[in-house]
Coordinates of C-alpha atoms in Angstrom, one line a residue:
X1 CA -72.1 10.9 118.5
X2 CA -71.5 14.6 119.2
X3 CA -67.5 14.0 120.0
X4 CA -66.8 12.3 116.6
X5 CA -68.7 14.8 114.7
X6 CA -66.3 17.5 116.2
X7 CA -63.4 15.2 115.1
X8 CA -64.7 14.7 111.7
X9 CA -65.1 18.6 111.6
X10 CA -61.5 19.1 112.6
X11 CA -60.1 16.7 110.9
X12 CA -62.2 18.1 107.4
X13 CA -61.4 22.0 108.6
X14 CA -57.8 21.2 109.0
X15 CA -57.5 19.4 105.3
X16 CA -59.9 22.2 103.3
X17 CA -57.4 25.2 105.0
X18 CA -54.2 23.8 105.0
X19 CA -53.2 24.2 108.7
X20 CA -51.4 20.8 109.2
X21 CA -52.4 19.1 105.4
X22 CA -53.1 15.8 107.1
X23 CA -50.7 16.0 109.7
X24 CA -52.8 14.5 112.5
X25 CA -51.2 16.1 116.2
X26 CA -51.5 15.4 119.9
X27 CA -50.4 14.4 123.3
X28 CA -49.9 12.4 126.0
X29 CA -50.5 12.7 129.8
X30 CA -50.5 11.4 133.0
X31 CA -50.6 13.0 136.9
X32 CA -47.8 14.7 136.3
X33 CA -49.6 17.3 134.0
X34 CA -52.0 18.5 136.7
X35 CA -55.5 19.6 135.9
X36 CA -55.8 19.9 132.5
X37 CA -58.4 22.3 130.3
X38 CA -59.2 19.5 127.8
X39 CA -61.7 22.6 126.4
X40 CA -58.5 24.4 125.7
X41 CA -56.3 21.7 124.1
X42 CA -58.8 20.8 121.7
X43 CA -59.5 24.1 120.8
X44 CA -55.7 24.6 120.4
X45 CA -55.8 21.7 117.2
X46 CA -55.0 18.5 119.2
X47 CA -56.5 16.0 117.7
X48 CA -56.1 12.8 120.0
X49 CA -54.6 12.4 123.3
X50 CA -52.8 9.3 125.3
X51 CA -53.8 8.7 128.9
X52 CA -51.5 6.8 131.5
X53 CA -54.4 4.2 132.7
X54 CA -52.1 2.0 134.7
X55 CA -48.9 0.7 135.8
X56 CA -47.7 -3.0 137.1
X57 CA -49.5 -4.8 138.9
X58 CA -51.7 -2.8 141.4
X59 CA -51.0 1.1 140.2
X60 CA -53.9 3.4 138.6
X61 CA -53.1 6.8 137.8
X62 CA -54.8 8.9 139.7
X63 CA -55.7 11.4 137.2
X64 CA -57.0 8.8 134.1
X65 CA -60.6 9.0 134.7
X66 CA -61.1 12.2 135.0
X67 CA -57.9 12.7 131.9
X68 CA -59.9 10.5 129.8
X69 CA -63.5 11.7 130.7
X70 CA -63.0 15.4 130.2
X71 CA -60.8 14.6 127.0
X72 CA -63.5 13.0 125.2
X73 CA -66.5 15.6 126.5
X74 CA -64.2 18.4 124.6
X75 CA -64.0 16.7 121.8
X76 CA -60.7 15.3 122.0
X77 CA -59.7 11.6 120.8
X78 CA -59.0 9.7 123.4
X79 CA -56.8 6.5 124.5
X80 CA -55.3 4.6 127.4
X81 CA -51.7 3.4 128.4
X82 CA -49.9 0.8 130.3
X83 CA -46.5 1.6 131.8
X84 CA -45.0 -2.0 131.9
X85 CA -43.2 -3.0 134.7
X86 CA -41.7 -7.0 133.6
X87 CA -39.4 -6.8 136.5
X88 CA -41.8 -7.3 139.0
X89 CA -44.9 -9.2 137.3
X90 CA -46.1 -11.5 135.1
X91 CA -48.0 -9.6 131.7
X92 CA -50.9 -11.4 133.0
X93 CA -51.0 -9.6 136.1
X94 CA -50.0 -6.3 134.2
X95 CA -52.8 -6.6 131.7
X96 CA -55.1 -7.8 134.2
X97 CA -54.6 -4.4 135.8
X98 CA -54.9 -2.1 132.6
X99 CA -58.2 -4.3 132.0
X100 CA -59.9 -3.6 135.0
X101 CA -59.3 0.0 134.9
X102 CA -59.2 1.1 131.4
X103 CA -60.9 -1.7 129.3
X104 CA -64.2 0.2 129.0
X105 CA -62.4 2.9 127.6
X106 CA -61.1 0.9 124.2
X107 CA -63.3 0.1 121.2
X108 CA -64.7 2.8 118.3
X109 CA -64.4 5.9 119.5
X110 CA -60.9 5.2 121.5
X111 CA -57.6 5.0 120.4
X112 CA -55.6 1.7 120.3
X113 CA -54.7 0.3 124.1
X114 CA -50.6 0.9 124.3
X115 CA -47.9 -0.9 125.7
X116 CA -45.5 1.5 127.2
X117 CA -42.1 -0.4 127.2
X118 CA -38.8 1.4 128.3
X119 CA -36.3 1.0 131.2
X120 CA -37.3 1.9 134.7
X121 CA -36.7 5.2 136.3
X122 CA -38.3 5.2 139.6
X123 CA -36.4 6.3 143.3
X124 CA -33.4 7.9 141.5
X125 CA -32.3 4.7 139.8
X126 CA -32.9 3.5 136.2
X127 CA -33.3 -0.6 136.2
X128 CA -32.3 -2.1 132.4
X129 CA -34.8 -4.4 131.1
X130 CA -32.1 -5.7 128.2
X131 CA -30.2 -6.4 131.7
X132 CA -33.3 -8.6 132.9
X133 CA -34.4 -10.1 129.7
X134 CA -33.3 -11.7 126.9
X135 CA -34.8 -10.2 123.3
X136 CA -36.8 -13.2 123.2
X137 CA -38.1 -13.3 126.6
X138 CA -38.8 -9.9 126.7
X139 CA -40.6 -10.1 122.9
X140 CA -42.2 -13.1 125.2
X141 CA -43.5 -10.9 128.2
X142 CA -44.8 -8.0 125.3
X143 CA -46.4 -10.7 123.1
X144 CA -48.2 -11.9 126.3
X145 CA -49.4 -8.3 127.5
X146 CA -50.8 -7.8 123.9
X147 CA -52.4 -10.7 123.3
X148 CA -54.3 -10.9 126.6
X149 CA -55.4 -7.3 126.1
X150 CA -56.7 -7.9 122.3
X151 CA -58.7 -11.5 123.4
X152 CA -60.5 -9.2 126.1
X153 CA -61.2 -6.0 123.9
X154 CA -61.2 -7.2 120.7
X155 CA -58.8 -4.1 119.7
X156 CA -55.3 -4.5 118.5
X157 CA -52.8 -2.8 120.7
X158 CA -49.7 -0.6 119.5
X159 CA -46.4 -1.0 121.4
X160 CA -44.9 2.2 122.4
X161 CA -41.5 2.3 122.8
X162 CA -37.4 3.7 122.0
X163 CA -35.6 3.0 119.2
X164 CA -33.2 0.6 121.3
X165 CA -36.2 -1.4 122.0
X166 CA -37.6 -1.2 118.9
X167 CA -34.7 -2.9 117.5
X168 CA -33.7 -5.1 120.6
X169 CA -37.9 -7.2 120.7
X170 CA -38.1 -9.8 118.1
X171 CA -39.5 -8.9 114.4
X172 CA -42.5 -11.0 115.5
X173 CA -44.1 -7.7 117.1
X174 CA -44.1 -6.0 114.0
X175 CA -47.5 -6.8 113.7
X176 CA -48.7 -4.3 116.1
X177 CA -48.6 -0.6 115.3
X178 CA -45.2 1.2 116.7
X179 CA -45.4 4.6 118.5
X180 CA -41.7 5.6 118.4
X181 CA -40.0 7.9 121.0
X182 CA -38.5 10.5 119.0
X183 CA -37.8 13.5 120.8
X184 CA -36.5 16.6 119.8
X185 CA -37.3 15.8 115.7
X186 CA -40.0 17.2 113.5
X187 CA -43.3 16.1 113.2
X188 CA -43.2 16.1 109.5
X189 CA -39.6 14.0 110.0
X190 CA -40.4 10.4 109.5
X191 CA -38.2 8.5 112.0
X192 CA -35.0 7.2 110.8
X193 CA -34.9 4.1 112.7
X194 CA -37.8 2.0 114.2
X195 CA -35.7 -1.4 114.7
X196 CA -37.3 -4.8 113.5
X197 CA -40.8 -2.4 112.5
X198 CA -41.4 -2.3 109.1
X199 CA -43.8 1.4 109.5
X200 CA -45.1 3.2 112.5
X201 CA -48.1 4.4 113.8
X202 CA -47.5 7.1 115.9
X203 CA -44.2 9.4 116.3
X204 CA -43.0 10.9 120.1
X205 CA -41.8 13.9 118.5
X206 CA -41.3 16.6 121.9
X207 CA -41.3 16.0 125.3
X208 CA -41.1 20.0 126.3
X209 CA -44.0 21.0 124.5
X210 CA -46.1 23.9 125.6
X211 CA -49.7 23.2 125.1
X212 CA -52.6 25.9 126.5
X213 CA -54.6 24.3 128.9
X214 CA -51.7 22.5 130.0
X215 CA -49.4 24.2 133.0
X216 CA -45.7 22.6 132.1
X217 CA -44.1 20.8 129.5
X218 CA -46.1 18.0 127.7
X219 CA -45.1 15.4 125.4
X220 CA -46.2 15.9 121.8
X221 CA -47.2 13.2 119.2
X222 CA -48.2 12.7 115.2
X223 CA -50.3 9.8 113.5
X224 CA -48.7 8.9 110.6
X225 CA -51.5 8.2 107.9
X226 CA -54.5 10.4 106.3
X227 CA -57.8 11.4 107.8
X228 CA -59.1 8.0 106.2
X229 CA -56.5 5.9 108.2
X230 CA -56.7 7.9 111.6
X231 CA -60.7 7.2 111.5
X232 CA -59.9 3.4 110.6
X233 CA -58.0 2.9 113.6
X234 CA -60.5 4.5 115.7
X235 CA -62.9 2.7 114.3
X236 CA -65.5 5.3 112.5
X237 CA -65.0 3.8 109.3
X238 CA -67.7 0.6 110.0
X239 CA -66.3 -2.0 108.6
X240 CA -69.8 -3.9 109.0
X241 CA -71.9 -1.6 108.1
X242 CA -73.2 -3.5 104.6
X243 CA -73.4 -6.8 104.6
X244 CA -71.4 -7.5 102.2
X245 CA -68.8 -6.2 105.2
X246 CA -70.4 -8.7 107.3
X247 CA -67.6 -9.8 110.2
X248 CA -67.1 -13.6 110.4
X249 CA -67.4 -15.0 114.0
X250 CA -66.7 -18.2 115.1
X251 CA -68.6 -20.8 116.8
X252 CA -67.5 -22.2 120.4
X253 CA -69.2 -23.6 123.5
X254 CA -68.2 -21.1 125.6
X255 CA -69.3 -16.9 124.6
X256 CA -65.9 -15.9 123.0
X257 CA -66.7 -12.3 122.8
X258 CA -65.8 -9.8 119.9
X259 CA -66.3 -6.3 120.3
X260 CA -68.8 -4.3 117.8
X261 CA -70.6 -1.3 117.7
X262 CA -73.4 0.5 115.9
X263 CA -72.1 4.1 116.7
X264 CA -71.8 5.6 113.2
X265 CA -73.3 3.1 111.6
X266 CA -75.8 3.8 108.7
X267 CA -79.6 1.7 107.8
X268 CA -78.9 -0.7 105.2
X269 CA -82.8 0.0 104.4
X270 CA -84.0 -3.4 105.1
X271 CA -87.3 -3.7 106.7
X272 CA -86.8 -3.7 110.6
X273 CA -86.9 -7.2 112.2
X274 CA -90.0 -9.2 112.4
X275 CA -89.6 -8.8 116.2
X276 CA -89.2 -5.0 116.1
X277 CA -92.5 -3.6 117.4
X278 CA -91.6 0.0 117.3
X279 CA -93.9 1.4 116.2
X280 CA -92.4 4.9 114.6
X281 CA -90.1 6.0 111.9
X282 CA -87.0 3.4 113.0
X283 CA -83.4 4.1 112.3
X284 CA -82.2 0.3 112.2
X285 CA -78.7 2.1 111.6
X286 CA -77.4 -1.5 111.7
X287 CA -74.5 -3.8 111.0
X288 CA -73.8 -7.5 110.0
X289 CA -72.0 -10.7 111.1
X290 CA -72.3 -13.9 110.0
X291 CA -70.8 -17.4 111.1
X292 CA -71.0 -20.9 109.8
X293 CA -72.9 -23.2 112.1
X294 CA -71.2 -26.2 114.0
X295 CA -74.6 -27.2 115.4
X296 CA -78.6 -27.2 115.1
X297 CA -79.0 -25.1 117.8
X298 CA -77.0 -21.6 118.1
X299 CA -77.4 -19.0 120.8
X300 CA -76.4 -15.4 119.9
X301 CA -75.5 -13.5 122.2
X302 CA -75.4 -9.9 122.3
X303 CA -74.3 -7.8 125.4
X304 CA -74.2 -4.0 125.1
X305 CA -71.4 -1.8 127.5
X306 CA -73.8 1.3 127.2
X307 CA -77.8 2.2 126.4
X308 CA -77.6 0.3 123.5
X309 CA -81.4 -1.3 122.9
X310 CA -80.3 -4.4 120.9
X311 CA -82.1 -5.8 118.0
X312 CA -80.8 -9.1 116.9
X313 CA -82.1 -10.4 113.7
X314 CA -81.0 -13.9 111.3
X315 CA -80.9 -14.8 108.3
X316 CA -80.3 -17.6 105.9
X317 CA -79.7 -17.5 102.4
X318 CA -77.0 -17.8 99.5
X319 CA -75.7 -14.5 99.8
X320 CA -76.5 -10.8 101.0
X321 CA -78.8 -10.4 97.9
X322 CA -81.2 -13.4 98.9
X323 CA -81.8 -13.3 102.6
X324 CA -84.7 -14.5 104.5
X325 CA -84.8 -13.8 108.3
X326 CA -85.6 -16.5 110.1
X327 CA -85.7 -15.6 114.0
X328 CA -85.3 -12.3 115.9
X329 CA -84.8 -11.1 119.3
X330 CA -86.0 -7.8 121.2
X331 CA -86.7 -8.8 125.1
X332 CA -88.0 -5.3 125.2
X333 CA -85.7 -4.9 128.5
X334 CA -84.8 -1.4 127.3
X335 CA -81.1 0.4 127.2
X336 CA -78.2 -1.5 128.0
X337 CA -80.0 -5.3 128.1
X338 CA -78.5 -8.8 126.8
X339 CA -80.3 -10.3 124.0
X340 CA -79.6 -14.2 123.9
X341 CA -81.4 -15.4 120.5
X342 CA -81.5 -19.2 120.3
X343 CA -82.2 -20.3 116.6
X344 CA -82.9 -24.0 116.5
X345 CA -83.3 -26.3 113.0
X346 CA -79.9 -24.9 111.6
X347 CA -78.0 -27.2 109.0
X348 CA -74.3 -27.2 110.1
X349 CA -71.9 -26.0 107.7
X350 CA -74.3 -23.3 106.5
X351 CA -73.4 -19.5 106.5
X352 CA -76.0 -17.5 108.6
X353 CA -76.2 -13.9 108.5
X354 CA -76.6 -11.7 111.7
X355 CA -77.8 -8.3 112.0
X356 CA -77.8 -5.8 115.0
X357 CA -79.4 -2.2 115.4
X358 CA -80.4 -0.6 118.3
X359 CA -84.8 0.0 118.8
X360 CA -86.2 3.3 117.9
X361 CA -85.8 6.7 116.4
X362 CA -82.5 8.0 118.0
X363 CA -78.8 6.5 118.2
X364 CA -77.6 5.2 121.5
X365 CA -75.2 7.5 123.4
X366 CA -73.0 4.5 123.5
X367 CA -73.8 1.9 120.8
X368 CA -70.5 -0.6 121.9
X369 CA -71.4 -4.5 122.9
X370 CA -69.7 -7.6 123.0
X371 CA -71.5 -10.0 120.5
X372 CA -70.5 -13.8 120.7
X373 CA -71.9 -17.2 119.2
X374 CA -71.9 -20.4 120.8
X375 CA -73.2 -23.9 120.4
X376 CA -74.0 -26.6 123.0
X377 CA -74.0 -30.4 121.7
X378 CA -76.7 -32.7 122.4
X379 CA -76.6 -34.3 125.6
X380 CA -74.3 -32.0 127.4
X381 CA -76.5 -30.1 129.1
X382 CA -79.1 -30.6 131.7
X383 CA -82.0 -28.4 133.9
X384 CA -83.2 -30.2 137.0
X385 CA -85.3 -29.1 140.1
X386 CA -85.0 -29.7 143.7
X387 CA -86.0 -28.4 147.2
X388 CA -89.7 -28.1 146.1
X389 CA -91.5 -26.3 149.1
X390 CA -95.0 -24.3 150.2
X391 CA -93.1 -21.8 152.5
X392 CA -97.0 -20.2 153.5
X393 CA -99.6 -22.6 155.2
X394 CA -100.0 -25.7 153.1
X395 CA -104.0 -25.4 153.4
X396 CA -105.5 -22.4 151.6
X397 CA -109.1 -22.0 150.2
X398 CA -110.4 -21.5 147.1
X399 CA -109.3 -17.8 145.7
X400 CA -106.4 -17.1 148.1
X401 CA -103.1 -17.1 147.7
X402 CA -100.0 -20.0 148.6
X403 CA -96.3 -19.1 148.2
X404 CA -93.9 -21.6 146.3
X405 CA -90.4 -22.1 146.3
X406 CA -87.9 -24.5 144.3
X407 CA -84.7 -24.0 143.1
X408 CA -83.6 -24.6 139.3
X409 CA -80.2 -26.0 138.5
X410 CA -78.3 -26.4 135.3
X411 CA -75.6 -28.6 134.5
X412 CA -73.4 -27.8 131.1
X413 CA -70.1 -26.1 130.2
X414 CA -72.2 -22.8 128.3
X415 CA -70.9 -19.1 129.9
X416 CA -74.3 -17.9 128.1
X417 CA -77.5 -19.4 128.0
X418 CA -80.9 -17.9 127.2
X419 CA -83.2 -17.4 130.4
X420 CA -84.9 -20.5 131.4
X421 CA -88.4 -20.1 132.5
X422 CA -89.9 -22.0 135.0
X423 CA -93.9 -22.7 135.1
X424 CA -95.9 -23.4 138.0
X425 CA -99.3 -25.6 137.9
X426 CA -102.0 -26.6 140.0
X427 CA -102.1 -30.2 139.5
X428 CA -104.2 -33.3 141.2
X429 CA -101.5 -35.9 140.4
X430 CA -97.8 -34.3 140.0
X431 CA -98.0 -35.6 136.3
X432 CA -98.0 -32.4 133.8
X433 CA -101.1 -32.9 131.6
X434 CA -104.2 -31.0 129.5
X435 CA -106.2 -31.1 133.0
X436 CA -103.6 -28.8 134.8
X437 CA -103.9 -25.5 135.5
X438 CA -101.4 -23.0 134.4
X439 CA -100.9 -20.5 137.4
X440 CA -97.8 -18.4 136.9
X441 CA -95.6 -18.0 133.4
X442 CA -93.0 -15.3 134.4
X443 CA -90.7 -16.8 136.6
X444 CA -87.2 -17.3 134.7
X445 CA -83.2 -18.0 136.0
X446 CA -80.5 -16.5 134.5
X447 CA -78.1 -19.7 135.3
X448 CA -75.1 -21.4 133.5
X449 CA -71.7 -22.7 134.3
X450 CA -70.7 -19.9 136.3
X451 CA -73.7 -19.4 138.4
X452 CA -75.5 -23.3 138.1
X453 CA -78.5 -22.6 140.8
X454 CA -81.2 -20.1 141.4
X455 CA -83.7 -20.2 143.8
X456 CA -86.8 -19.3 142.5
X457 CA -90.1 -18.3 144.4
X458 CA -93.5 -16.6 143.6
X459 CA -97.4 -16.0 145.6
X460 CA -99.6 -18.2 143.4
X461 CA -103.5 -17.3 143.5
X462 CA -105.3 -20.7 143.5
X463 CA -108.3 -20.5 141.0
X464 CA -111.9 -19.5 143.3
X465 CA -113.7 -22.8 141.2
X466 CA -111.1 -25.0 142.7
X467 CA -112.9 -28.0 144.1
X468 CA -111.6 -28.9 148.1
X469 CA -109.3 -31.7 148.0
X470 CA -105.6 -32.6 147.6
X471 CA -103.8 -30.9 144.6
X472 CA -100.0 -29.9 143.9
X473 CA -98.0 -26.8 143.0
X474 CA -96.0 -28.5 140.0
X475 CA -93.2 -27.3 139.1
X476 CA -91.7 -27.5 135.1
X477 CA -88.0 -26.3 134.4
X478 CA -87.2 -25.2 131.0
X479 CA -90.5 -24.8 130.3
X480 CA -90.2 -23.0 127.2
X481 CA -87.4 -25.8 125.8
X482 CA -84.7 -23.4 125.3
X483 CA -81.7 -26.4 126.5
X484 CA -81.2 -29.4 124.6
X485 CA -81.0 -31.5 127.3
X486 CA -79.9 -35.0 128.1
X487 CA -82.5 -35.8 130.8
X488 CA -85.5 -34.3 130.4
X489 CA -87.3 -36.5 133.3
X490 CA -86.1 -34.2 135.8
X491 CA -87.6 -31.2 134.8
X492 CA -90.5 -31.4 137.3
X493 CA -90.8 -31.0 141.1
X494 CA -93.7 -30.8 143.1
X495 CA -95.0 -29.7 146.6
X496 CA -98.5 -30.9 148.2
X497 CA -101.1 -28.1 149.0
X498 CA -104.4 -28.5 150.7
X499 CA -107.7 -26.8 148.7
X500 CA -110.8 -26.3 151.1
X501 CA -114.1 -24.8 150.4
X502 CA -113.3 -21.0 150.4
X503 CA -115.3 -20.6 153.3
X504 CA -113.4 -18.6 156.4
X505 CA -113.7 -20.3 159.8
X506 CA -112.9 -18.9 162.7
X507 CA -113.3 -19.2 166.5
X508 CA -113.8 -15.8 168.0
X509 CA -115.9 -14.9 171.2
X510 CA -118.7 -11.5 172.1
X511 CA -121.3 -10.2 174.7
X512 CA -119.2 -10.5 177.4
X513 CA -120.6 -9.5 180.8
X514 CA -120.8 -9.6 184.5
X515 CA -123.6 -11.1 185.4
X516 CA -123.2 -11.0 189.7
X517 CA -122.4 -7.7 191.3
X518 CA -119.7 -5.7 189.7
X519 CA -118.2 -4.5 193.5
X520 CA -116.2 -7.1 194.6
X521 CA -114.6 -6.4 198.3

């Protein structure tokens, strides 16, 4: 992407000349800095730049969007923050906020979500949170916040807070990065205490700082760690990108998503997927998972945030040097489409291999997705019909057209299934055999736990050579045998049409007259 190859730039320029050595600066914002010329502070040698996303419960700042939009469009690294507020909500509720506002905004690319935790200032008064909280219920409330916000994005977030703090929240936190409020210090100047934190992350250094682009004061921050560590953490170092990197995912029943992303990746110069049917010069920049299998049947689930084209591709084998892929998936729904790729006949407690590249010649503009595998067990999930109907006339002749309704349920605990088609016949008997006649092959619901009905309904053109007589419109669910189920006798429903000769008849009249006088007094 255009914006990381600027940072890569900087990043490189500032190294080769000496202008900061690897001293990696920048800011943080929120309303209170106005309208800023993002064009300006990158071009001033900011690197990266903390946004205030949210605060509580309820509260967006009303500047992030367009903070964080115009930040990255200049070039500028950018990341969201949560103000906490412990005295009035749960950190559910808190995170559930910073979620809905600023989760898209976290991933590669992004800087780490933050935890902003300090004492209160708001309406001239300062409320004490070591006055409210234990250091174990407030490590409590933090761990919480943290851990709700990783499980969603898949990121690990860094705590920001004072050195009081730092030393007042349990040691158990010090697995999440530390950005220390240092003001007034040196950003060369390592801070002399960060509590129960073994390192930091990120040093507060100013919070009068003059920055052009920027009308006031601004806050002023430094990574600690080289070029190499500041692109780990934002995530252009692809961990994935070989598959010998290949990220282990678990299986579950339910889609327990883990963020990925093929922006920056490189081709591992495999041959494109037996599905893939581009048919130019492909950049299969990809990168690899892998998981061991818990069942014989596995769905894969891949769900791009962007224009991601997805190709999902697996293989078996004993290791990354002797693969073989054995099933692939490319809906060919274009940019931004889920691909569900159920692989059947697996032998559990085998490693699998997965790989993922998006179609064509060009990289997505955003490559992020959410990739997840699950399992259902035998016998815990069913697809059943009902409320079979012909909602047009129930006669129609030979070579005309009938419309058909039924709606397809499922029953089973999966968040994510693949789509399950539905197939409609013209049958003499309601009893699917060789004789039947396929009329429509399309039809599919996208149904699971969450959204267990759909109604489904399509104008079926009864074949000309139909002989008159009494036929069906039958209905098969799961046609295609994508759920194991543990009833397949209700996969049919069926709805009684009438089939006459094809011949029109109507009743219609002609030549009228008067055949008396046509004065009448």
């Amino acid at each position: 992407m255009i914006i990381k190859s600027v940072l890569l730039f900087i990043l490189s320029f500032s190294i080769v000349h000496g202008v900061w050595a690897q001293t990696i600066l920048g800011i943080d914002v929120s309303k209170w800095q106005g309208t800023i010329n993002w064009q300006q502070v990158s071009n001033s040698g900011k690197v990266f730049a903390y946004v205030k996303a949210t605060e509580g419960m309820t509260y967006t700042d009303p500047k992030f969007l367009t903070n964080i939009t115009n930040g990255k469009a200049a070039g500028v690294v950018m990341g969201a923050y949560h103000f906490a507020r412990p005295d009035n909500n749960s950190a559910v509720q808190d995170a559930t906020n910073f979620l809905n506002v600023a989760g898209s905004y976290t991933g590669n690319g992004y800087l780490p979500p933050v935890l902003d935790i300090e004492d209160i200032n708001r309406n001239g008064g300062t409320t004490y949170l070591s006055d409210l909280f234990t250091p174990a219920q407030l490590t409590a409330w933090v761990q919480t916040w943290v851990t709700t916000v990783q499980n969603q994005t898949g990121v690990t977030p860094t705590i920001y807070t004072n050195t009081n703090y730092a030393g007042y929240l349990n040691s158990s936190l010090n697995v999440y990065g530390l950005w220390i409020a240092k003001p007034n210090t040196s950003p060369s100047a390592p801070p002399n205490n960060i509590g129960n934190w073994n390192d930091w992350q990120f040093k507060q250094y100013s919070w009068e700082g003059f920055v052009p682009g920027i009308s006031g004061n601004v806050d002023l921050n430094v990574f600690h760690g080289s070029v190499d560590d500041f692109n780990e953490l934002i995530g252009l170092n692809v961990e994935n990108d070989d598959c010998s990197g290949a990220i282990l995912l678990n299986s579950d029943s339910t889609c327990m998503a883990t963020m990925g992303s093929v922006d920056d990746a490189t081709s591992s110069g495999w041959p494109v997927a037996g599905c893939d049917l581009y048919a130019g010069n492909a950049l299969a920049a990809d990168v690899f998972y892998k998981f061991v299998a818990t069942d014989t049947i596995q769905t894969i689930s891949v769900n791009p945030s962007g224009d991601l084209d997805a190709v999902v591709s697996l293989y078996e084998g004993s290791d990354c040097a002797n693969l073989t892929e054995i099933a692939c998936s490319d809906n060919g729904g274009g940019f931004g489409q889920s691909e569900h790729l159920t692989a059947t006949g697996l032998t559990v407690g085998q490693t699998y291999w997965i790989r993922v590249y998006d179609y064509g010649s060009q990289p997505p503009t955003d490559g992020n997705f959410e990739i997840c595998v699950t399992y259902t067990s035998a016998g815990s999930e069913d697809i059943s019909l009902s409320d079979a109907i012909i909602t047009s006339s129930g006669t129609v002749n030979a070579g005309e057209t009938v419309t058909a309704e039924v709606t397809q349920h499922y029953s089973g605990n999966s968040d994510v299934i693949p789509d399950v088609y539905l197939y409609y016949y013209l049958s003499e008997d309601c009893v699917l055999d060789a004789s039947d006649v396929l009329l429509y092959d399309q039809d599919f619901s996208t149904i699971n736990q969450a959204d267990p009905s759909d109604e489904e309904s399509q104008v079926l053109t009864i074949p000309a050579a139909t002989t008159p007589g009494a036929y069906y419109i039958l209905f098969v669910g799961d046609a295609t045998q994508v759920i194991d189920e543990f009833d397949e006798s209700n996969n049919t429903a069926c709805a009684q049409i009438t089939v006459t000769n094809g011949v029109s008849q109507d009743i219609y009249l002609s030549d009228a007259s008067i055949t008396s006088s046509t004065l009448v007094t």
